[in-house]
Short mmCIF file of C-alpha atoms and ligand atoms in Angstrom, two decimals:
data_model
loop_
_atom_site.label_atom_id
_atom_site.label_comp_id
_atom_site.label_asym_id
_atom_site.label_seq_id
_atom_site.Cartn_x
_atom_site.Cartn_y
_atom_site.Cartn_z
CA MET A 1 0.64 27.06 -5.90
CA VAL A 2 1.91 23.64 -7.36
CA LYS A 3 4.98 22.53 -5.53
CA PHE A 4 6.43 19.05 -5.21
CA ASN A 5 9.49 16.74 -5.20
CA TYR A 6 9.43 13.66 -7.36
CA TYR A 7 12.23 11.16 -6.68
CA THR A 8 11.69 7.67 -8.01
CA PRO A 9 15.07 5.97 -8.53
CA THR A 10 13.79 2.32 -8.45
CA GLU A 11 14.79 0.42 -11.54
CA ILE A 12 11.99 -1.66 -12.86
CA VAL A 13 12.45 -4.90 -14.81
CA PHE A 14 9.04 -5.74 -16.09
CA GLY A 15 7.76 -8.82 -17.82
CA GLU A 16 7.54 -12.77 -17.94
CA ASN A 17 10.75 -14.55 -16.55
CA SER A 18 12.18 -11.19 -15.23
CA GLU A 19 12.99 -12.85 -12.03
CA TYR A 20 15.92 -14.55 -13.69
CA GLU A 21 17.54 -11.07 -13.82
CA VAL A 22 17.88 -11.07 -10.06
CA ALA A 23 21.33 -12.02 -9.76
CA ASN A 24 22.64 -9.52 -12.52
CA LEU A 25 20.72 -6.72 -10.82
CA ILE A 26 22.15 -7.69 -7.24
CA LYS A 27 25.67 -7.25 -8.90
CA VAL A 28 24.66 -3.93 -10.57
CA TYR A 29 23.85 -2.57 -7.09
CA LYS A 30 26.97 -4.06 -5.64
CA GLY A 31 25.36 -6.71 -3.38
CA LYS A 32 27.87 -9.49 -2.29
CA LYS A 33 26.27 -11.05 0.58
CA VAL A 34 22.42 -11.00 0.37
CA LEU A 35 19.70 -11.57 3.01
CA VAL A 36 16.83 -13.10 1.15
CA HIS A 37 13.60 -12.27 3.06
CA TYR A 38 10.16 -13.89 2.31
CA GLY A 39 6.76 -14.63 3.70
CA GLY A 40 4.65 -17.66 4.76
CA LYS A 41 4.55 -20.21 1.83
CA SER A 42 3.59 -18.83 -1.28
CA ALA A 43 7.09 -18.10 -2.65
CA LEU A 44 8.22 -21.50 -1.43
CA GLU A 45 5.30 -23.35 -2.83
CA SER A 46 5.63 -21.72 -6.31
CA GLY A 47 9.15 -22.75 -6.74
CA LEU A 48 10.01 -19.03 -7.01
CA LEU A 49 12.49 -18.99 -4.07
CA ASP A 50 14.23 -22.15 -5.64
CA ARG A 51 14.81 -20.21 -8.86
CA ILE A 52 16.18 -17.32 -7.04
CA TYR A 53 18.59 -19.43 -4.92
CA GLU A 54 19.68 -21.12 -8.20
CA ALA A 55 20.46 -17.77 -9.80
CA LEU A 56 22.43 -16.46 -6.81
CA THR A 57 24.43 -19.68 -6.57
CA ALA A 58 25.19 -19.68 -10.27
CA ASN A 59 26.48 -16.04 -10.06
CA GLU A 60 28.46 -16.87 -6.83
CA ILE A 61 26.47 -14.52 -4.78
CA THR A 62 26.37 -15.71 -1.04
CA TYR A 63 23.06 -15.44 0.74
CA VAL A 64 21.33 -16.21 3.96
CA SER A 65 17.54 -16.47 4.14
CA LEU A 66 14.72 -15.71 6.57
CA GLY A 67 11.22 -16.49 5.99
CA GLY A 68 8.00 -16.18 7.94
CA VAL A 69 7.00 -12.64 7.34
CA VAL A 70 3.17 -12.25 8.10
CA ALA A 71 0.67 -9.81 6.57
CA ASN A 72 0.92 -6.57 8.43
CA PRO A 73 4.66 -7.39 9.34
CA VAL A 74 5.64 -7.36 12.97
CA LEU A 75 8.65 -6.09 14.94
CA SER A 76 9.79 -9.28 16.48
CA LYS A 77 10.46 -10.79 12.99
CA ILE A 78 12.24 -7.63 11.99
CA GLU A 79 14.43 -7.70 14.95
CA GLU A 80 15.19 -11.33 14.19
CA GLY A 81 16.28 -10.12 10.62
CA ILE A 82 18.48 -7.23 11.96
CA THR A 83 20.34 -9.59 14.19
CA LEU A 84 20.90 -12.08 11.27
CA ALA A 85 21.84 -9.25 8.94
CA LYS A 86 24.39 -7.85 11.53
CA THR A 87 25.81 -11.37 12.38
CA GLU A 88 26.10 -12.39 8.74
CA LYS A 89 27.36 -8.94 7.68
CA VAL A 90 24.90 -8.83 4.86
CA ASP A 91 25.28 -6.01 2.37
CA PHE A 92 22.04 -6.17 0.56
CA VAL A 93 18.38 -7.19 1.33
CA LEU A 94 16.28 -9.07 -1.28
CA ALA A 95 12.50 -9.05 -0.51
CA VAL A 96 10.61 -11.75 -2.29
CA GLY A 97 6.81 -11.05 -1.83
CA GLY A 98 4.46 -8.27 -1.31
CA GLY A 99 4.13 -5.22 0.78
CA SER A 100 4.57 -6.99 4.08
CA VAL A 101 7.86 -8.65 2.98
CA ILE A 102 9.14 -5.41 1.40
CA ASP A 103 8.52 -3.34 4.44
CA SER A 104 10.00 -5.85 6.72
CA SER A 105 13.18 -5.91 4.46
CA LYS A 106 13.08 -2.10 4.58
CA ALA A 107 13.07 -2.13 8.22
CA ILE A 108 15.91 -4.72 8.44
CA ALA A 109 17.96 -2.54 6.04
CA VAL A 110 17.60 0.40 8.22
CA GLY A 111 18.17 -1.45 11.50
CA ALA A 112 21.33 -3.29 10.01
CA LEU A 113 23.05 0.02 9.94
CA SER A 114 21.92 1.53 13.25
CA LYS A 115 22.62 0.91 16.82
CA GLU A 116 19.12 2.25 17.74
CA PRO A 117 16.14 0.06 18.13
CA ILE A 118 14.29 -0.03 14.82
CA TRP A 119 11.00 1.08 16.66
CA SER A 120 12.81 4.43 17.37
CA PHE A 121 12.60 5.18 13.78
CA VAL A 122 8.83 5.29 13.54
CA GLY A 123 7.39 8.59 12.50
CA ASN A 124 10.79 9.59 10.87
CA ILE A 125 10.22 10.29 7.42
CA ASP A 126 13.70 11.45 6.36
CA ILE A 127 15.78 8.26 6.87
CA LYS A 128 18.96 8.46 4.93
CA LYS A 129 20.90 5.30 5.80
CA ALA A 130 19.89 1.83 4.95
CA LEU A 131 21.31 -1.21 3.12
CA PRO A 132 20.05 -1.42 -0.51
CA VAL A 133 16.89 -3.13 -0.99
CA GLY A 134 15.87 -5.21 -4.20
CA VAL A 135 12.38 -6.68 -4.69
CA VAL A 136 10.92 -9.67 -6.50
CA LEU A 137 7.13 -8.67 -6.30
CA THR A 138 4.53 -11.47 -5.87
CA ILE A 139 1.26 -9.22 -5.25
CA ALA A 140 0.25 -5.97 -6.94
CA ALA A 141 -0.83 -3.95 -4.09
CA ALA A 142 1.10 -1.82 -1.57
CA GLY A 143 3.32 -0.07 -4.19
CA SER A 144 6.21 -0.44 -1.63
CA GLU A 145 8.36 -1.63 -4.42
CA MET A 146 8.81 1.94 -5.35
CA SER A 147 7.71 3.99 -2.39
CA SER A 148 9.81 5.46 0.25
CA GLY A 149 7.74 4.26 3.17
CA ALA A 150 7.50 1.18 5.38
CA VAL A 151 4.76 0.28 7.73
CA ILE A 152 5.32 -2.11 10.47
CA THR A 153 3.35 -3.31 13.59
CA ASN A 154 4.61 -3.63 17.16
CA ASP A 155 3.46 -6.98 18.27
CA THR A 156 3.92 -6.06 21.97
CA ASN A 157 1.25 -3.09 21.85
CA ASP A 158 -0.58 -3.60 18.48
CA LEU A 159 0.64 -0.06 17.19
CA LYS A 160 0.91 -0.05 13.41
CA ARG A 161 3.16 2.83 12.44
CA ASP A 162 5.11 4.01 9.45
CA PHE A 163 8.53 5.56 8.69
CA GLY A 164 10.38 6.40 5.58
CA GLY A 165 12.95 8.48 3.58
CA ARG A 166 14.93 8.42 0.25
CA ALA A 167 17.18 5.42 1.45
CA LEU A 168 14.11 3.23 1.69
CA ARG A 169 13.22 3.35 -1.95
CA PRO A 170 14.27 -0.12 -3.47
CA VAL A 171 17.07 0.07 -5.86
CA PHE A 172 15.26 -2.34 -8.17
CA ALA A 173 12.00 -4.11 -8.43
CA ILE A 174 11.29 -7.21 -10.55
CA LEU A 175 7.73 -7.22 -11.81
CA ASN A 176 6.63 -10.54 -13.40
CA PRO A 177 2.81 -10.35 -13.65
CA GLU A 178 2.83 -14.32 -14.01
CA LEU A 179 3.98 -14.51 -10.33
CA THR A 180 0.68 -13.13 -9.32
CA TYR A 181 -1.44 -15.92 -10.85
CA THR A 182 -1.28 -17.99 -7.70
CA LEU A 183 -2.97 -15.25 -5.60
CA PRO A 184 -6.15 -16.09 -3.96
CA THR A 185 -9.08 -13.96 -5.29
CA TYR A 186 -9.51 -12.14 -1.98
CA GLN A 187 -5.77 -11.04 -1.93
CA THR A 188 -5.95 -9.95 -5.59
CA ALA A 189 -9.14 -7.82 -4.68
CA CYS A 190 -7.39 -6.29 -1.66
CA GLY A 191 -4.40 -5.49 -3.75
CA VAL A 192 -6.66 -3.79 -6.34
CA ALA A 193 -8.45 -1.85 -3.47
CA ASP A 194 -5.09 -0.65 -2.24
CA ILE A 195 -3.88 0.45 -5.62
CA ILE A 196 -6.98 2.47 -6.25
CA MET A 197 -6.88 4.01 -2.74
CA HIS A 198 -3.34 5.07 -3.27
CA THR A 199 -4.50 7.41 -6.10
CA VAL A 200 -7.81 8.25 -4.38
CA GLU A 201 -5.97 9.33 -1.08
CA ARG A 202 -3.76 11.51 -2.97
CA TYR A 203 -6.85 12.94 -5.26
CA PHE A 204 -8.63 14.18 -2.28
CA THR A 205 -6.95 17.40 -1.42
CA ASN A 206 -8.19 20.88 -0.65
CA LYS A 207 -5.00 22.37 -2.33
CA THR A 208 -4.27 23.05 -6.08
CA SER A 209 -3.98 20.17 -8.41
CA MET A 210 -2.64 19.86 -12.08
CA GLU A 211 -4.60 18.79 -15.07
CA ILE A 212 -1.90 16.25 -16.02
CA THR A 213 -1.88 14.76 -12.53
CA ASP A 214 -5.54 14.51 -12.42
CA GLN A 215 -5.71 13.04 -15.77
CA ILE A 216 -3.11 10.38 -14.87
CA SER A 217 -5.19 9.69 -11.79
CA ASN A 218 -8.54 9.24 -13.64
CA VAL A 219 -6.91 6.83 -16.06
CA LEU A 220 -5.10 4.86 -13.43
CA ILE A 221 -8.14 4.11 -11.29
CA GLN A 222 -10.28 3.44 -14.45
CA THR A 223 -7.89 1.19 -15.84
CA VAL A 224 -7.36 -0.87 -12.52
CA MET A 225 -11.14 -1.13 -12.22
CA ARG A 226 -11.65 -2.55 -15.71
CA HIS A 227 -9.00 -5.14 -15.37
CA ALA A 228 -9.93 -6.18 -12.04
CA LEU A 229 -13.32 -7.22 -13.28
CA VAL A 230 -11.53 -9.31 -16.05
CA LEU A 231 -9.52 -11.10 -13.41
CA LEU A 232 -12.77 -12.26 -11.65
CA ASP A 233 -13.31 -14.68 -14.55
CA GLU A 234 -9.87 -14.97 -15.88
CA PRO A 235 -7.32 -15.05 -13.01
CA THR A 236 -4.41 -15.85 -15.26
CA ASN A 237 -5.10 -13.04 -17.96
CA TYR A 238 -1.61 -11.67 -18.44
CA GLU A 239 -2.62 -8.42 -19.86
CA SER A 240 -4.86 -7.59 -16.92
CA ARG A 241 -2.44 -8.86 -14.47
CA ALA A 242 0.17 -6.71 -16.23
CA GLU A 243 -2.00 -3.50 -16.26
CA ILE A 244 -2.79 -3.87 -12.60
CA MET A 245 0.80 -4.57 -11.51
CA TRP A 246 2.22 -1.52 -13.21
CA SER A 247 -0.57 0.58 -12.06
CA GLY A 248 0.27 -0.55 -8.33
CA SER A 249 3.76 0.76 -8.59
CA LEU A 250 2.74 4.11 -10.37
CA SER A 251 -0.06 4.60 -7.83
CA HIS A 252 2.46 4.77 -4.97
CA ASN A 253 5.78 6.22 -6.31
CA GLY A 254 4.46 9.81 -6.13
CA LEU A 255 3.37 10.32 -9.79
CA THR A 256 -0.31 10.58 -8.94
CA GLY A 257 0.39 12.93 -5.95
CA ALA A 258 2.27 15.57 -8.04
CA ARG A 259 0.22 18.41 -6.94
CA ALA A 260 0.20 20.98 -4.17
CA SER A 261 -0.57 18.56 -1.46
CA GLY A 262 0.28 14.99 -0.58
CA GLY A 263 -3.44 14.09 -0.03
CA ASP A 264 -5.81 13.12 2.64
CA TRP A 265 -4.65 9.64 4.02
CA ALA A 266 -7.26 9.58 6.76
CA CYS A 267 -8.60 6.13 5.60
CA HIS A 268 -5.12 4.66 5.67
CA GLN A 269 -4.53 6.20 9.21
CA MET A 270 -7.71 4.65 10.31
CA GLY A 271 -7.28 1.44 8.47
CA HIS A 272 -3.95 0.76 10.15
CA GLU A 273 -5.87 0.69 13.40
CA LEU A 274 -8.16 -2.11 12.06
CA SER A 275 -5.26 -3.99 10.68
CA ALA A 276 -3.35 -3.72 14.00
CA LYS A 277 -6.22 -4.63 16.27
CA TYR A 278 -7.94 -7.27 14.19
CA GLY A 279 -5.37 -8.51 11.56
CA VAL A 280 -7.51 -7.07 8.73
CA ALA A 281 -5.95 -7.29 5.40
CA HIS A 282 -4.79 -3.78 4.43
CA GLY A 283 -6.94 -3.21 1.40
CA ALA A 284 -10.05 -4.58 3.07
CA SER A 285 -9.28 -2.07 6.03
CA LEU A 286 -9.59 0.76 3.39
CA THR A 287 -12.72 -0.37 1.68
CA ALA A 288 -14.48 -0.87 5.10
CA LEU A 289 -13.90 2.74 5.76
CA TRP A 290 -13.96 4.68 2.57
CA PRO A 291 -17.57 4.96 1.65
CA THR A 292 -18.45 6.13 5.29
CA TRP A 293 -15.41 8.48 5.29
CA ALA A 294 -16.46 9.94 1.90
CA ARG A 295 -20.12 10.69 2.95
CA TYR A 296 -18.86 12.04 6.25
CA VAL A 297 -16.49 14.57 4.68
CA SER A 298 -17.77 15.27 1.11
CA GLY A 299 -19.59 18.53 2.31
CA GLU A 300 -16.14 20.04 3.11
CA ASN A 301 -15.02 20.18 -0.49
CA LYS A 302 -17.98 19.55 -2.81
CA GLU A 303 -16.14 20.57 -5.97
CA ARG A 304 -13.52 17.95 -5.49
CA PHE A 305 -16.07 15.29 -4.90
CA LYS A 306 -18.07 16.42 -7.82
CA LYS A 307 -14.99 16.22 -10.11
CA PHE A 308 -14.17 12.77 -8.90
CA ALA A 309 -17.72 11.72 -9.59
CA ILE A 310 -17.85 13.10 -13.13
CA GLU A 311 -14.22 12.51 -14.19
CA VAL A 312 -13.17 9.31 -12.39
CA MET A 313 -16.50 7.55 -11.67
CA GLU A 314 -18.05 8.82 -14.98
CA VAL A 315 -21.34 9.75 -13.46
CA ASP A 316 -23.42 11.62 -16.10
CA PRO A 317 -24.26 15.03 -14.61
CA SER A 318 -27.15 16.02 -16.58
CA ASP A 319 -30.39 16.63 -14.84
CA LYS A 320 -28.79 16.03 -11.38
CA THR A 321 -27.90 18.28 -8.44
CA SER A 322 -24.46 18.50 -7.11
CA SER A 323 -25.51 16.35 -4.04
CA GLU A 324 -26.86 13.64 -6.41
CA ILE A 325 -23.63 13.73 -8.46
CA ILE A 326 -21.41 13.26 -5.51
CA ASP A 327 -23.67 10.68 -3.88
CA GLN A 328 -23.42 8.61 -7.19
CA GLY A 329 -19.77 8.95 -7.43
CA ILE A 330 -19.28 7.57 -3.92
CA LEU A 331 -21.88 4.88 -4.58
CA LYS A 332 -20.12 3.66 -7.82
CA LEU A 333 -16.86 3.11 -6.10
CA GLU A 334 -18.65 1.41 -3.17
CA ASP A 335 -20.47 -0.84 -5.61
CA PHE A 336 -17.12 -1.71 -7.49
CA PHE A 337 -15.48 -2.78 -4.17
CA LYS A 338 -18.79 -4.82 -3.43
CA LYS A 339 -18.35 -6.47 -6.86
CA LEU A 340 -14.91 -7.70 -5.67
CA ASP A 341 -16.35 -9.14 -2.58
CA LEU A 342 -14.58 -6.52 -0.33
CA PRO A 343 -16.22 -5.23 2.81
CA THR A 344 -17.53 -1.76 2.56
CA THR A 345 -18.44 -1.36 6.22
CA LEU A 346 -16.81 -2.33 9.47
CA LYS A 347 -19.77 -4.64 10.26
CA ALA A 348 -18.94 -6.59 7.02
CA LEU A 349 -15.57 -7.45 8.55
CA ASP A 350 -17.30 -9.70 10.98
CA LYS A 351 -15.01 -8.80 14.00
CA ASP A 352 -17.59 -8.00 16.60
CA ILE A 353 -16.36 -4.49 16.97
CA ASN A 354 -17.93 -2.61 19.87
CA GLU A 355 -17.93 1.22 20.97
CA GLU A 356 -15.02 0.62 23.25
CA ASP A 357 -12.98 -0.86 20.58
CA ILE A 358 -13.77 2.21 18.34
CA LYS A 359 -12.59 4.70 21.11
CA ASP A 360 -9.42 2.57 21.45
CA MET A 361 -8.75 2.88 17.73
CA ALA A 362 -9.71 6.45 17.61
CA LEU A 363 -7.19 7.38 20.37
CA LYS A 364 -4.42 5.35 18.50
CA ALA A 365 -5.31 7.01 15.19
CA THR A 366 -4.90 10.35 16.76
CA HIS A 367 -1.76 9.50 18.51
CA ASN A 368 -3.49 10.03 21.89
CA ASN A 369 -5.19 12.95 20.67
CA THR A 370 -2.01 14.86 19.39
CA PHE A 371 -2.75 14.15 15.70
CA ASN A 372 -5.44 14.87 13.31
CA PRO A 373 -5.37 12.80 10.18
CA GLY A 374 -6.93 13.88 6.92
CA GLU A 375 -6.77 16.93 4.65
CA ILE A 376 -10.24 17.27 3.23
CA LYS A 377 -11.31 17.27 6.91
CA LYS A 378 -8.91 17.07 9.69
CA LEU A 379 -10.23 14.31 11.78
CA HIS A 380 -10.46 14.69 15.50
CA TYR A 381 -10.86 11.93 17.97
CA GLU A 382 -14.69 12.45 17.89
CA ASP A 383 -14.78 12.40 13.97
CA ILE A 384 -13.12 8.98 14.00
CA ILE A 385 -15.55 7.60 16.51
CA ASN A 386 -18.39 8.98 14.38
CA ILE A 387 -17.06 7.58 11.11
CA MET A 388 -16.12 4.20 12.62
CA SER A 389 -19.61 3.99 14.45
CA LYS A 390 -21.57 4.83 11.34
CA ALA A 391 -19.53 2.23 9.46
CA ASN A 392 -20.21 -0.24 12.17
CA GLN A 393 -24.03 -0.01 11.81
O1 LIG B 401 3.15 -15.23 3.06
P1 LIG B 401 2.76 -15.56 1.82
O2 LIG B 401 2.42 -17.12 1.87
O3 LIG B 401 3.54 -15.21 0.72
O4 LIG B 401 1.25 -15.01 1.44
C1 LIG B 401 0.98 -13.72 1.23
C2 LIG B 401 0.12 -13.05 2.28
O5 LIG B 401 -0.73 -13.85 2.97
C3 LIG B 401 -0.06 -13.75 0.08
N1 LIG B 401 0.74 -13.73 -1.23
C4 LIG B 401 1.69 -12.83 -1.71
N2 LIG B 401 1.99 -13.09 -2.89
C5 LIG B 401 1.32 -14.35 -3.37
C6 LIG B 401 0.62 -14.61 -2.15
N3 LIG B 401 -0.21 -15.76 -2.24
C7 LIG B 401 -0.18 -16.50 -3.43
N4 LIG B 401 0.52 -16.19 -4.38
C8 LIG B 401 1.42 -15.11 -4.51
N5 LIG B 401 2.03 -14.70 -5.58
O6 LIG B 401 -0.69 -12.37 0.06
C9 LIG B 401 -0.95 -12.20 1.46
C10 LIG B 401 -0.82 -10.66 1.63
O7 LIG B 401 0.64 -10.35 1.23
P2 LIG B 401 1.03 -8.83 1.92
O8 LIG B 401 2.53 -8.72 1.41
O9 LIG B 401 0.72 -8.64 3.16
O10 LIG B 401 0.23 -7.87 0.95
P3 LIG B 401 0.31 -6.39 0.57
O11 LIG B 401 1.22 -6.31 -0.79
O12 LIG B 401 -1.08 -5.94 0.37
O13 LIG B 401 1.06 -5.73 1.68
C11 LIG B 401 0.28 -5.18 2.85
C12 LIG B 401 1.19 -4.50 3.80
O14 LIG B 401 1.76 -3.37 3.05
C13 LIG B 401 1.56 -2.17 3.87
C14 LIG B 401 0.28 -2.36 4.44
O15 LIG B 401 -0.10 -1.62 5.63
C15 LIG B 401 0.39 -3.88 4.83
O16 LIG B 401 1.23 -4.01 5.96
N6 LIG B 401 1.58 -0.99 2.99
C16 LIG B 401 2.72 -0.59 2.72
C17 LIG B 401 2.97 0.65 1.99
C18 LIG B 401 4.39 1.08 1.70
N7 LIG B 401 5.49 0.60 2.22
O17 LIG B 401 4.50 2.09 0.87
C19 LIG B 401 1.92 1.37 1.54
C20 LIG B 401 0.59 0.76 1.65
O18 LIG B 401 -0.31 1.75 1.98
C21 LIG B 401 0.47 -0.20 2.84
O19 LIG B 401 0.21 0.60 4.07
ZN1 LIG B 402 -2.29 1.38 1.13
#
């Protein structure tokens, strides 16, 4: 039976120059003292931060700022942000960046209103109290600008873990596709992979789906694939940047998961271990695992994999056995990732991963053998070792 909650309160302001709306939006959501949070250098170098500071000053909104968020954001920076937010009594957090900056901002927003250490929130998916977070998005990828979750890495023990709740959905997100023109090709590709995977992870379920949700999923994946190829030659093609940016938000706001289950998510669970241990970009961690995962589990739900091959990957089923159709569907997505120059094996990550490393990651991904990621097939410690070892050949 189909059963779902769909709650997506984030106000989206989309289009060129939309970052100039930032001060008005902060006022609408009652921000008076803002923490502006950003990453390494891209928002500084592009002049985006200056434009934001000017808009805040012109509208008499006071602010403090904290940069230096790294990809796969770390606990130590978040703790610095929480201390700053409390000392300065900020009442609004503005994330200027991608998923890492947004997730760091969400964590600060929770920590600012709590006496508990922020790491004690990991695993909690029902967080109800946080400062409001607004977003100026600079990379289409994680979908955190509309999602209820945050993923952070503990830099004392390399654990990458998530938490969430309705309080973590940003109140607004400014999406100007032009802000993504400066992305390096590899980051654009990693973002595209993550967007596709957010719908693919939700698609692979053993439970009931809905025709409307499946059709939205098919179109979203196909649209992102088509426009990602355009960007290989034309990185400043506004229409393609726009299609991908909006797809990124829709792929992770719950829309493509409106069916009887939230999906599989095993590749995300395993991928987080790769990012935590080796600093692999999130999108690349997913593409390095997905083809091997898909071949490992496809026998568990052949109908779903066949539907994926025919309807999403547009494999022509005539004169083919079910296994051939499934194989071609997996191969088509793998080939697409290769076209974007993304790794499709662990070996391609070039991190010199050995069997002991794989055992360590399998232990962490199963939370010391107490949790089994996945829905198509619940993965045990040995399954994760098998998948990672095959992907490492
Ligand atoms: O730090 P800067 O200099 O800004 O560089 C960033 C960073 O190195 C760069 N970048 C961003 N916008 C740019 C730009 N460079 C040039 N021009 C621009 N306009 O891109 C690099 C990657 O940024 P990051 O924020 O890490 O990328 P992404 O959006 O992919 O976020 C990844 C993080 O989000 C988490 C991932 O696990 C990872 O930690 N996720 C969060 C989710 C959520 N909260 O709902 C869901 C996802 O599944 C994902 O797990
Ligand atoms: Zn993701």
